[in-house]
PDB file of C-alpha atoms and ligand atoms in Angstrom:
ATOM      1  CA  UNK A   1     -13.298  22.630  -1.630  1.00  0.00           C
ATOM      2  CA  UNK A   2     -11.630  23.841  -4.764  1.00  0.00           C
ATOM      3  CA  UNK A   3     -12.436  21.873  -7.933  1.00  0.00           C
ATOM      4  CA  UNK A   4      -9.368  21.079  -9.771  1.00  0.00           C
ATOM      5  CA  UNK A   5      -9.627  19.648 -13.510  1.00  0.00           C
ATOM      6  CA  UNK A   6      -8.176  16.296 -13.532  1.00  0.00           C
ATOM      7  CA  UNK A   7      -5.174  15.929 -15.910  1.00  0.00           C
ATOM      8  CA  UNK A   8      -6.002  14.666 -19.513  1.00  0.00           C
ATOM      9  CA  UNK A   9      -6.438  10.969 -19.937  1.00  0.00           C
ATOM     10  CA  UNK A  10      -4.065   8.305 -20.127  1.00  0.00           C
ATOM     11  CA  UNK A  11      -4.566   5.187 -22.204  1.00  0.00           C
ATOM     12  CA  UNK A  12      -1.738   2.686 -22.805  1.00  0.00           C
ATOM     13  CA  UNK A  13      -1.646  -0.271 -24.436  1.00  0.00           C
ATOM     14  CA  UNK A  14      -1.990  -3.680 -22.169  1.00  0.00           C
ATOM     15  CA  UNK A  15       2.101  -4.427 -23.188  1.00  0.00           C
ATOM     16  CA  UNK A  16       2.699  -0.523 -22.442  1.00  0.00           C
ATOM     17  CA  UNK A  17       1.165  -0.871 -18.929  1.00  0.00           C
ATOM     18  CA  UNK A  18       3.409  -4.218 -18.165  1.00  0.00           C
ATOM     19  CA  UNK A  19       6.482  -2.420 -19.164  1.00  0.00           C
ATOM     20  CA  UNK A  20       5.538   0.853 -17.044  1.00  0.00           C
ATOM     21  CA  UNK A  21       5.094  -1.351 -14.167  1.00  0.00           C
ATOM     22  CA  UNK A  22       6.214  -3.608 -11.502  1.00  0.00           C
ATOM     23  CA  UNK A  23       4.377  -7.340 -11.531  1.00  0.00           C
ATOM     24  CA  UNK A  24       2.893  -6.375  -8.487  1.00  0.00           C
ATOM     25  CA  UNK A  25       1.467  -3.248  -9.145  1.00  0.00           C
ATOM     26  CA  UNK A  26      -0.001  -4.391 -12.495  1.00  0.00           C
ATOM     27  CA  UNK A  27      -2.169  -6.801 -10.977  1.00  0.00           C
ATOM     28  CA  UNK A  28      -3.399  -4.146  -8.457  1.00  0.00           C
ATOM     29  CA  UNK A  29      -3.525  -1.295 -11.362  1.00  0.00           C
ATOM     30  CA  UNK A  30      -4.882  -3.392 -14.389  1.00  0.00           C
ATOM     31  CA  UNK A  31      -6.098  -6.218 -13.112  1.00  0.00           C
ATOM     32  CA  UNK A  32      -7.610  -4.810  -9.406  1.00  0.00           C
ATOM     33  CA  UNK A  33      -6.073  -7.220  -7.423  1.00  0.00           C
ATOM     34  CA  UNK A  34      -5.537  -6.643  -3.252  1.00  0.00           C
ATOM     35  CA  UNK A  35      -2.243  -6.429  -1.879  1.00  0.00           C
ATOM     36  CA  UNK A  36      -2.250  -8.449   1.383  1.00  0.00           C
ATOM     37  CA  UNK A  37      -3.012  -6.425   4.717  1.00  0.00           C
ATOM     38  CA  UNK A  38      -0.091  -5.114   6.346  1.00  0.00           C
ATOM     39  CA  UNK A  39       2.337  -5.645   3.648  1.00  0.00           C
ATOM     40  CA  UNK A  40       2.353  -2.529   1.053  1.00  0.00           C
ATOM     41  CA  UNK A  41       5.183  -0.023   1.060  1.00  0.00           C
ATOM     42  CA  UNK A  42       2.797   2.627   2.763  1.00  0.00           C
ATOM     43  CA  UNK A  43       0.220   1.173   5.145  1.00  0.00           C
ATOM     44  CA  UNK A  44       2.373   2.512   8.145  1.00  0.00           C
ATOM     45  CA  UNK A  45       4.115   5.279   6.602  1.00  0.00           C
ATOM     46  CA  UNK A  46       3.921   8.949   8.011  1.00  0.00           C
ATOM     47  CA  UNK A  47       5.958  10.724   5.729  1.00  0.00           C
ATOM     48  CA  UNK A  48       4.626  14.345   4.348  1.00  0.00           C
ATOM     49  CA  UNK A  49       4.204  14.776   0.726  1.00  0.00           C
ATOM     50  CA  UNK A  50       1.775  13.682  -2.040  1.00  0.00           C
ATOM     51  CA  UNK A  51       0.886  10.377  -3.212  1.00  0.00           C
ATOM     52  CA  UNK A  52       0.833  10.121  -7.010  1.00  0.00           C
ATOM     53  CA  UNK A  53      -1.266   7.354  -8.860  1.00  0.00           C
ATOM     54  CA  UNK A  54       1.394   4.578  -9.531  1.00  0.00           C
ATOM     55  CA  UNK A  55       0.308   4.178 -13.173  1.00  0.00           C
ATOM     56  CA  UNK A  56       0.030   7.814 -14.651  1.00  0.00           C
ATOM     57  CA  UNK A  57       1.817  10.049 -11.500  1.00  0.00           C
ATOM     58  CA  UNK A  58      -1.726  12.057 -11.267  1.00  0.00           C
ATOM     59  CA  UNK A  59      -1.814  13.604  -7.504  1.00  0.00           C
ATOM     60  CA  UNK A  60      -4.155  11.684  -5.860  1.00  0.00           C
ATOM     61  CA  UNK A  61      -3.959  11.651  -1.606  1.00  0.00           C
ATOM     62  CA  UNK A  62      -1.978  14.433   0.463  1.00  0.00           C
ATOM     63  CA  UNK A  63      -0.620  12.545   3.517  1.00  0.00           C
ATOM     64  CA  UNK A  64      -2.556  15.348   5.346  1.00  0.00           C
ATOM     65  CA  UNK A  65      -5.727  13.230   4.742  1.00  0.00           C
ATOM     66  CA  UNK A  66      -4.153   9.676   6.055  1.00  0.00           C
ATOM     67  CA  UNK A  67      -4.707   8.198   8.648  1.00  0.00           C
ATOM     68  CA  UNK A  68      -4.539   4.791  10.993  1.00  0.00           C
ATOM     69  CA  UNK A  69      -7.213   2.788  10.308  1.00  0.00           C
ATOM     70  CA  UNK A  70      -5.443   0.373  11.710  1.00  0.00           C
ATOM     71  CA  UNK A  71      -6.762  -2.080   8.004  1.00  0.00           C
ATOM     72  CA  UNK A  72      -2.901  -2.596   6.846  1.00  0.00           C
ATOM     73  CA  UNK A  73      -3.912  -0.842   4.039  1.00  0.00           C
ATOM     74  CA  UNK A  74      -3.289   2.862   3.515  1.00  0.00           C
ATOM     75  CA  UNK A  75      -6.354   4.932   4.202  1.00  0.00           C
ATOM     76  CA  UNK A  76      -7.575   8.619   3.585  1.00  0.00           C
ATOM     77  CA  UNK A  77     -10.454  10.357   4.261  1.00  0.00           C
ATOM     78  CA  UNK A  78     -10.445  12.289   0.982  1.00  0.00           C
ATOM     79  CA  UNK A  79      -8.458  12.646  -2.649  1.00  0.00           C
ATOM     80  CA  UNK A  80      -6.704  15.683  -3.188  1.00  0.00           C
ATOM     81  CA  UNK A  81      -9.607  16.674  -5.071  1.00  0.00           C
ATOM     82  CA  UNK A  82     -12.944  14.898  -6.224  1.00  0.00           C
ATOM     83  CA  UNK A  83     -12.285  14.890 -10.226  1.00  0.00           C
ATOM     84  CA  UNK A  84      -9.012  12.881  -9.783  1.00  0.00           C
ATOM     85  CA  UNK A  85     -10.909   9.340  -8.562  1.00  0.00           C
ATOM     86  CA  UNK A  86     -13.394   8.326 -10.341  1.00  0.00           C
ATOM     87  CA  UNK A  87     -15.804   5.768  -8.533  1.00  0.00           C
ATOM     88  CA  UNK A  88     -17.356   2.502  -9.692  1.00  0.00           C
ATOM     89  CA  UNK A  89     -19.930  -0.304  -7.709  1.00  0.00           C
ATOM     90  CA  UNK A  90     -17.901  -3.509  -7.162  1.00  0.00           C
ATOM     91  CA  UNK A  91     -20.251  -6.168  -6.497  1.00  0.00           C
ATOM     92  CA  UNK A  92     -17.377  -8.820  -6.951  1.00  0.00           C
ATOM     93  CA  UNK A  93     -16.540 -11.860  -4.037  1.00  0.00           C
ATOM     94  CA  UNK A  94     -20.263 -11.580  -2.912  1.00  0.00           C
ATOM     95  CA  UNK A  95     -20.281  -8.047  -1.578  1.00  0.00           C
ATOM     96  CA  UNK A  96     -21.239  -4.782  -2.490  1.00  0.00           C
ATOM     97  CA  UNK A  97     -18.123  -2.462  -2.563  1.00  0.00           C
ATOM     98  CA  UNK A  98     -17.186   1.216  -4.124  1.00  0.00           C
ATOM     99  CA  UNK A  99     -14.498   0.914  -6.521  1.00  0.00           C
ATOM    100  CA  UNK A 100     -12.138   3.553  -6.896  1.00  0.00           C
ATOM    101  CA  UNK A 101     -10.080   4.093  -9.608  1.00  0.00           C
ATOM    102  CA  UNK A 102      -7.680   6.932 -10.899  1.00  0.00           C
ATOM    103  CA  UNK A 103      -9.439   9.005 -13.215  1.00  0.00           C
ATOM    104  CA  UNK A 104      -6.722  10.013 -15.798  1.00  0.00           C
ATOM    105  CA  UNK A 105      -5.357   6.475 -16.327  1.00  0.00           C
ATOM    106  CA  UNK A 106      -8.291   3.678 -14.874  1.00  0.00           C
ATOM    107  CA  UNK A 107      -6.023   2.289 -12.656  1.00  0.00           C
ATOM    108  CA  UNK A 108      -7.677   0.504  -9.733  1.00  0.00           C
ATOM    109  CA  UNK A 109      -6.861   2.071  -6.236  1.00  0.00           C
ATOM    110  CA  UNK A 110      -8.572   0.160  -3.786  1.00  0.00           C
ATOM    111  CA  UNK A 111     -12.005   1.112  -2.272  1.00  0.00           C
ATOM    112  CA  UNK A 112     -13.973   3.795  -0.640  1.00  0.00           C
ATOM    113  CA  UNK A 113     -16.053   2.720   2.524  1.00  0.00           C
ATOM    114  CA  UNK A 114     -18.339   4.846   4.498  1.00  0.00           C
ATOM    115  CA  UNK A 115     -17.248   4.033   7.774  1.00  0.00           C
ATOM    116  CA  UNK A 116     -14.193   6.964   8.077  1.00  0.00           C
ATOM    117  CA  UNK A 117     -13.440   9.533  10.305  1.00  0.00           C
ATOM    118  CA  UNK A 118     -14.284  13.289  10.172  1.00  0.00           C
ATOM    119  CA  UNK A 119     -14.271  15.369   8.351  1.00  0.00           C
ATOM    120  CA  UNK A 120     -15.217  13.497   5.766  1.00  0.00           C
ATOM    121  CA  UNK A 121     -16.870  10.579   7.517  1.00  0.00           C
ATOM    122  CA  UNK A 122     -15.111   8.325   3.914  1.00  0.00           C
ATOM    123  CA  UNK A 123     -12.232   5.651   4.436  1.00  0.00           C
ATOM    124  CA  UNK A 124     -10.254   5.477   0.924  1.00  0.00           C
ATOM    125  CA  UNK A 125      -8.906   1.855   1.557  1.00  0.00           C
ATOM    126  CA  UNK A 126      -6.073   2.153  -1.017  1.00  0.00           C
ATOM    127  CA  UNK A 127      -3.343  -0.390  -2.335  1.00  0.00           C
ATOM    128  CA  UNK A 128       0.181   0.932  -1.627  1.00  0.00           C
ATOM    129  CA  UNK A 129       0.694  -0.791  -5.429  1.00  0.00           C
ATOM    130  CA  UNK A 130      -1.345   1.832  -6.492  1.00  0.00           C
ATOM    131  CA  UNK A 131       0.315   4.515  -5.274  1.00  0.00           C
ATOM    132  CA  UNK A 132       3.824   6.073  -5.273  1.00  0.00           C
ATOM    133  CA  UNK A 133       4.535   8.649  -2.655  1.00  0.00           C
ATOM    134  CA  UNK A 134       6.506  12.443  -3.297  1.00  0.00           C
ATOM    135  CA  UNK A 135       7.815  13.628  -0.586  1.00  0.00           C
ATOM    136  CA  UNK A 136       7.761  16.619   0.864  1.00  0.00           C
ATOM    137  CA  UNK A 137       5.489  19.736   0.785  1.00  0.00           C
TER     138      UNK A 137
HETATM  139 FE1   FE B   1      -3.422   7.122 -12.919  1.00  0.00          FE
END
């Protein structure tokens, strides 16, 4: 796999980040909330094309990587490349999770799990809130 250079870092004030964005996706972004299963603007969608970080517009997914994992949540087996997510350990609500977050701009994206199909084997268990999707390509 070719390794890209992420795009240089975003940082935006807390009233910057509430302007930039919806009420629902700054609770996901800044504040890593969950969007409930089966109820983002992407969990079912099929489209081609590229699916920006919601906060900064950073390529993140290719809808070549998603797939059903039939979760309600969007889900891809790998980021467009490895230097655009950054990972974190989440042991919030009792569990031990993998955070993943957007490198250029910290937003939260959802999680990573191990439990994904080839060729990767990963499951990026991503908030539709998160993400904004180009189409085409
Ligand atoms: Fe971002």
């Amino acid at each position: 796999m070719t390794e890209k250079v992420a795009e240089k870092k975003l940082t935006l004030t807390d009233e910057e980040w509430r302007a930039r964005l919806t009420d629902e996706e700054y609770n996901v972004c800044r504040q890593k909330g969950t969007e409930p299963a089966f109820s983002g603007r992407y969990w079912d969608t099929k489209t081609a094309g590229t699916y920006v970080c919601a906060g900064c517009g950073q390529d993140l997914f290719s809808s070549t990587t998603k797939f059903d994992s039939k979760s309600g949540w969007p889900s891809f087996t790998q980021a467009i490349d490895e230097g655009r997510v950054q990972n974190e350990s989440d042991v919030s609500y009792g569990m031990t999770r993998t955070e993943v977050l957007c490198s250029r701009c910290d937003s939260h994206l959802g999680h990573v799990f191990p439990d994904g199909p080839a060729p990767t084997g990963q499951r990026y268990c991503m908030n539709s809130a998160s993400l904004k999707l180009k189409p085409g390509e």
